[in-house]
Short mmCIF file of C-alpha atoms in Angstrom, two decimals:
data_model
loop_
_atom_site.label_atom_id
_atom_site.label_comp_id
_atom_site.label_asym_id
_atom_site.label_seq_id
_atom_site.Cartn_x
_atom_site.Cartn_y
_atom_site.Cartn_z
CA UNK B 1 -8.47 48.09 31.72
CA UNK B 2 -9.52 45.50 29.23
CA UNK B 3 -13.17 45.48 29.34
CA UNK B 4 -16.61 43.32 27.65
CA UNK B 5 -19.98 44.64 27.93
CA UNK B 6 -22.83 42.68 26.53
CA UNK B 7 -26.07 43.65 26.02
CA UNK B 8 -29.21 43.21 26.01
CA UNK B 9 -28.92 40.57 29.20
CA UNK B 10 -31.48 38.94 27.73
CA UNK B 11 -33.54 38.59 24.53
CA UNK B 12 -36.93 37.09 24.13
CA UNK B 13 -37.96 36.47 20.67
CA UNK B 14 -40.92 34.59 18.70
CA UNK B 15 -39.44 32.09 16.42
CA UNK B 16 -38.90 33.87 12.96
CA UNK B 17 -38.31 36.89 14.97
CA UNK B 18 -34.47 38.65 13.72
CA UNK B 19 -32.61 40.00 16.08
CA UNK B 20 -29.07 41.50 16.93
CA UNK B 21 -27.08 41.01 20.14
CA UNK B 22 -24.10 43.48 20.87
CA UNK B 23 -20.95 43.45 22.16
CA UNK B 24 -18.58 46.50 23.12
CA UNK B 25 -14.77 45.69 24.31
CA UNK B 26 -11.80 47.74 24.82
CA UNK B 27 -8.76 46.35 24.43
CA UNK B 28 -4.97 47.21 24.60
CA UNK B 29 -4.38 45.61 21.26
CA UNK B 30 -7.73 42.89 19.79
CA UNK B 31 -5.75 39.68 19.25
CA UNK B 32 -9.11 38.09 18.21
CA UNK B 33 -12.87 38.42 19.32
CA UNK B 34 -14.74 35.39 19.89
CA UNK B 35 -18.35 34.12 20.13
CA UNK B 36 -19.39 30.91 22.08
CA UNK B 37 -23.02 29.75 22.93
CA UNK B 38 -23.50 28.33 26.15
CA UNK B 39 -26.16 25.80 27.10
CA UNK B 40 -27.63 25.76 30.76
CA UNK B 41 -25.04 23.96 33.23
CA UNK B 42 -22.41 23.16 30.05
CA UNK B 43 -19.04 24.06 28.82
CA UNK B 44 -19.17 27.20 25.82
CA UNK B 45 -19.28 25.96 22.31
CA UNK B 46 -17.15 28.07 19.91
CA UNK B 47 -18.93 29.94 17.15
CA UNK B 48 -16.49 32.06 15.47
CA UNK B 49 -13.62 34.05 15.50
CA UNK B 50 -12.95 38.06 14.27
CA UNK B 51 -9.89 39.16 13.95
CA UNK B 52 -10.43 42.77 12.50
CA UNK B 53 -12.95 45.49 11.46
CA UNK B 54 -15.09 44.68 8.94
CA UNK B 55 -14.57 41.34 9.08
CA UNK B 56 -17.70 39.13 8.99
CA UNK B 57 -18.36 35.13 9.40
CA UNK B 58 -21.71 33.35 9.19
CA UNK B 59 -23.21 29.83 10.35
CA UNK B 60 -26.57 28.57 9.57
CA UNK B 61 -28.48 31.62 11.09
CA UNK B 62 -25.79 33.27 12.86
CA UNK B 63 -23.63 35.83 11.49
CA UNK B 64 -21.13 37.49 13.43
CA UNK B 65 -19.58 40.91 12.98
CA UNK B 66 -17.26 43.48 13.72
CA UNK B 67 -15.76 47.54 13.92
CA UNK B 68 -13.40 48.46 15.90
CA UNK B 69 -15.43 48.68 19.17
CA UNK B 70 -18.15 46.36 19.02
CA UNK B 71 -19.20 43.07 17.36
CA UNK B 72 -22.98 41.94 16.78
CA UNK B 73 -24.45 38.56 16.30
CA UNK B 74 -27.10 38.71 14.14
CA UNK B 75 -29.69 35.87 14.25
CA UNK B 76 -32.06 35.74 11.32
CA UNK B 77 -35.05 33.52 11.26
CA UNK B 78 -34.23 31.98 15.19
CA UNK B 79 -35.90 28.50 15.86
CA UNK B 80 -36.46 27.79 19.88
CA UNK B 81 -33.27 25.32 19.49
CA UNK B 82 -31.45 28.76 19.28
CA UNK B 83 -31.74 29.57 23.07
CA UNK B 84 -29.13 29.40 24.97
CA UNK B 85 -27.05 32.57 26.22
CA UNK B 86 -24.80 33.30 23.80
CA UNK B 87 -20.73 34.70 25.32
CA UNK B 88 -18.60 37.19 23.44
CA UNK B 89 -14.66 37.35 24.17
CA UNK B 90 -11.61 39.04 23.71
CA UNK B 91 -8.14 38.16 23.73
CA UNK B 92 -5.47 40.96 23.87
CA UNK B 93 -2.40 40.89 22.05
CA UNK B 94 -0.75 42.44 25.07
CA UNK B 95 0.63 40.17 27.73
CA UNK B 96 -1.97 39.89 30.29
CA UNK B 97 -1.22 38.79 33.17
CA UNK B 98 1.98 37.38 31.51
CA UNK B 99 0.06 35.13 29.33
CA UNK B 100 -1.72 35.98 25.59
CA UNK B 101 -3.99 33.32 25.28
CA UNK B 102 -6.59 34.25 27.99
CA UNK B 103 -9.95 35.15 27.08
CA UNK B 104 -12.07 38.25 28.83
CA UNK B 105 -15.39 37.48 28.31
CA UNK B 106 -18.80 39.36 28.96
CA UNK B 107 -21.32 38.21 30.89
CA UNK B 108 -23.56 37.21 27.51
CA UNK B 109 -27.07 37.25 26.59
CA UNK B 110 -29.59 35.18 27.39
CA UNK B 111 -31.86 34.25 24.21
CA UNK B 112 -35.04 32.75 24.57
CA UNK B 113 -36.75 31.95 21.61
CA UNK B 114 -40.78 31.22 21.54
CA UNK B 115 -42.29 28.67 19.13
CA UNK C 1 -17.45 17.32 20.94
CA UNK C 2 -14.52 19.05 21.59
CA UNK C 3 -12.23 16.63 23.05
CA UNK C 4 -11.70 17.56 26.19
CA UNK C 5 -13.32 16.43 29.26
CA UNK C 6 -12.85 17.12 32.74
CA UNK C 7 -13.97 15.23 35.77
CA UNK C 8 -15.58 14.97 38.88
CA UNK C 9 -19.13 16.66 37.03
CA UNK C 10 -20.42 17.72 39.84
CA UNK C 11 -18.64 18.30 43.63
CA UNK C 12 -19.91 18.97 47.44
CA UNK C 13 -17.10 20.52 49.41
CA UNK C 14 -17.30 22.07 52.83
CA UNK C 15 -15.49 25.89 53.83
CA UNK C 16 -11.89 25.15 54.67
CA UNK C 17 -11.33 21.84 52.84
CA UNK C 18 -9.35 21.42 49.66
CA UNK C 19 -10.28 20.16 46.28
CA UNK C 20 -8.77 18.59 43.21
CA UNK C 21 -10.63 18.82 39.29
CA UNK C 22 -9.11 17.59 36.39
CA UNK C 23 -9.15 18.04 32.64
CA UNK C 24 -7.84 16.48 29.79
CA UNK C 25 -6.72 17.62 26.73
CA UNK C 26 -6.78 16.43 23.07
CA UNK C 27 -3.30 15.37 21.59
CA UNK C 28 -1.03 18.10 20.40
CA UNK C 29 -2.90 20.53 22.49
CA UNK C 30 0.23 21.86 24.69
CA UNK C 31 -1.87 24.75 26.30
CA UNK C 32 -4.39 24.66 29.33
CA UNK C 33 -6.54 27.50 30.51
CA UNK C 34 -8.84 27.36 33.88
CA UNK C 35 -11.51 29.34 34.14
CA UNK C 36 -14.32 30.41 36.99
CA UNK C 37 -17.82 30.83 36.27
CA UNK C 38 -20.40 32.09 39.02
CA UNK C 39 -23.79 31.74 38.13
CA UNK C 40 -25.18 34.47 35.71
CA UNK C 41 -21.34 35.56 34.84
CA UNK C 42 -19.14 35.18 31.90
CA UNK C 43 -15.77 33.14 32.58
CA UNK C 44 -13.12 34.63 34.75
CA UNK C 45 -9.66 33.65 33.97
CA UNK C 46 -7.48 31.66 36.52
CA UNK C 47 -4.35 31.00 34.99
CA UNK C 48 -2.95 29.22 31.98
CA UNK C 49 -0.32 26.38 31.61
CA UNK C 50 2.34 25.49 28.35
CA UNK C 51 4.42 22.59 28.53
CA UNK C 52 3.90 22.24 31.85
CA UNK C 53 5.01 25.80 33.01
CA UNK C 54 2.38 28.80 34.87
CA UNK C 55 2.43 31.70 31.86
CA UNK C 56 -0.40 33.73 33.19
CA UNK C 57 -2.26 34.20 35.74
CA UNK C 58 -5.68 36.28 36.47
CA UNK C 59 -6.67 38.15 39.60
CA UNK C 60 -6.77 34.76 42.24
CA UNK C 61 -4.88 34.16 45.04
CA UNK C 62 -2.36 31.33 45.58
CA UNK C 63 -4.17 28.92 47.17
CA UNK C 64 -5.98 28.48 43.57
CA UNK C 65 -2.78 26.29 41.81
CA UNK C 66 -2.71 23.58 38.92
CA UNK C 67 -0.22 21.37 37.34
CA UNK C 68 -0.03 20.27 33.70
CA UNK C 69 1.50 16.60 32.66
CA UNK C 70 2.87 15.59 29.53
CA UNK C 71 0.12 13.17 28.30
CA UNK C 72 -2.04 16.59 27.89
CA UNK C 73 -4.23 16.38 31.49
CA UNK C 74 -3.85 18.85 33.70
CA UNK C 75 -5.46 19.66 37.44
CA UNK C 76 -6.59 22.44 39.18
CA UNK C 77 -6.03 22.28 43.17
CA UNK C 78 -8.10 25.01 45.48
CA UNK C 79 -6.98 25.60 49.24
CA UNK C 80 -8.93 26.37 51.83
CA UNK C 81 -12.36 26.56 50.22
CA UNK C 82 -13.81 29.77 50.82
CA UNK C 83 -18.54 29.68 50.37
CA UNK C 84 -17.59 32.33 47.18
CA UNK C 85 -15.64 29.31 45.35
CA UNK C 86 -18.89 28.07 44.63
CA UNK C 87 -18.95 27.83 40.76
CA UNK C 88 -18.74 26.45 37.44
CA UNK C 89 -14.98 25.58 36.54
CA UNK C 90 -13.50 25.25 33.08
CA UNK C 91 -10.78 23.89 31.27
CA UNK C 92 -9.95 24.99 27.78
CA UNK C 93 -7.46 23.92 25.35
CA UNK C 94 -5.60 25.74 22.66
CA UNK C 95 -4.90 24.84 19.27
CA UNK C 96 -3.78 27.95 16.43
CA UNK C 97 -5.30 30.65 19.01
CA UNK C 98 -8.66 28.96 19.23
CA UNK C 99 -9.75 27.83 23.03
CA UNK C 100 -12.08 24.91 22.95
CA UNK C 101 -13.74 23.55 26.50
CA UNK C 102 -15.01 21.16 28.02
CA UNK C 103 -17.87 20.77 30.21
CA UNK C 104 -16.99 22.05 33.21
CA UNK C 105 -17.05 20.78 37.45
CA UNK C 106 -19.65 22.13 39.64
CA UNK C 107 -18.20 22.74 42.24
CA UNK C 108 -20.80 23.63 45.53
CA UNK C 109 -19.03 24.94 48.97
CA UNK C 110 -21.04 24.47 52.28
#
């Protein structure tokens, strides 16, 4: 079965503080990983997308990477505008469900982040 | 702003009625996801919709349905409301394998 597990469920940093969040899947076939950040009572916001080990991407102080079982975000230097809980995804290149473009996603990490 | 929006924001339904949310898409994008969020979970597939036609569907029962329409809005209809429907609902679109959403109907079932 095609599985997410985030963890920690929830990070509380001081601002300046690094940190790593984690994400472990299996999948019958990784289409693409994704990473959204979710505000409080809103719709996710993409991040990035992975499409195979060792592949990395990076956004202002986000940088997302991957291995064959697990992707991290790494946030370097977080600023309290950072918190929000941040969702990781998979889509399977297998038909699932008859369709390919659903997402399974984990049920995130929560980051606060302290001034 | 990813282009799509959905409507009503927020919803008060009682058990047993029925209820109606919409989305719409941007231009071009011919492919609709729904999704269910409870509180404190990631999003839980429903089913997905290209050029009008059901090509997947998650673990929900029938009396969750949609339609898509060729100006790129699409609808998600819910039977029967059961108290455990109480959640956040999404609509994504697709473009080049990349699912953008919008911001979702709260959706509250007394």
């Amino acid at each position: 079965e095609d599985q997410v597990t985030q963890s920690p469920e929830a990070l509380r940093l001081q601002e300046g503080e690094s940190s790593s969040l984690n994400c472990s899947y299996t999948v019958s076939g990784l289409r693409g990983l994704f990473w959204y950040r979710q505000d409080p009572g809103k719709g996710p916001e993409f991040l990035f997308t992975l499409y195979s080990a060792g592949e990395e991407k990076e956004k202002e102080r986000l940088k997302a990477t991957l291995t064959k079982k697990e992707s991290f975000l790494h946030i370097t230097a977080p600023k309290p505008e950072d918190s929000a809980t941040y969702l990781c995804a998979v889509q399977a290149s297998g038909n699932y469900g008859g369709s390919q473009g659903n997402l399974i996603f984990g049920k995130g990490t929560k980051l606060s982040v302290k001034p | 702003e990813t282009g799509v929006t959905q409507s009503p924001t927020h919803l008060i339904k009682t058990r047993g009625q029925q209820v109606t949310l919409r989305c719409s898409s941007q231009s071009g994008h011919n492919t609709v996801s729904w999704y269910q969020q409870a509180l404190g979970q990631g999003p839980q597939f429903i089913f997905q919709y290209y050029r009008e036609e059901e090509n997947g569907r998650g673990n929900f029962p029938p009396r969750f349905s949609g339609l898509q329409f060729p100006n790129y809005s699409s609808e998600l209809n819910v039977n029967a409301l059961e108290l455990d429907d109480s959640a956040l609902y999404l609509c994504a679109s697709s473009l080049r394998g990349r699912q953008f959403f919008g911001p979702g109907t709260r959706l509250t079932v007394l």
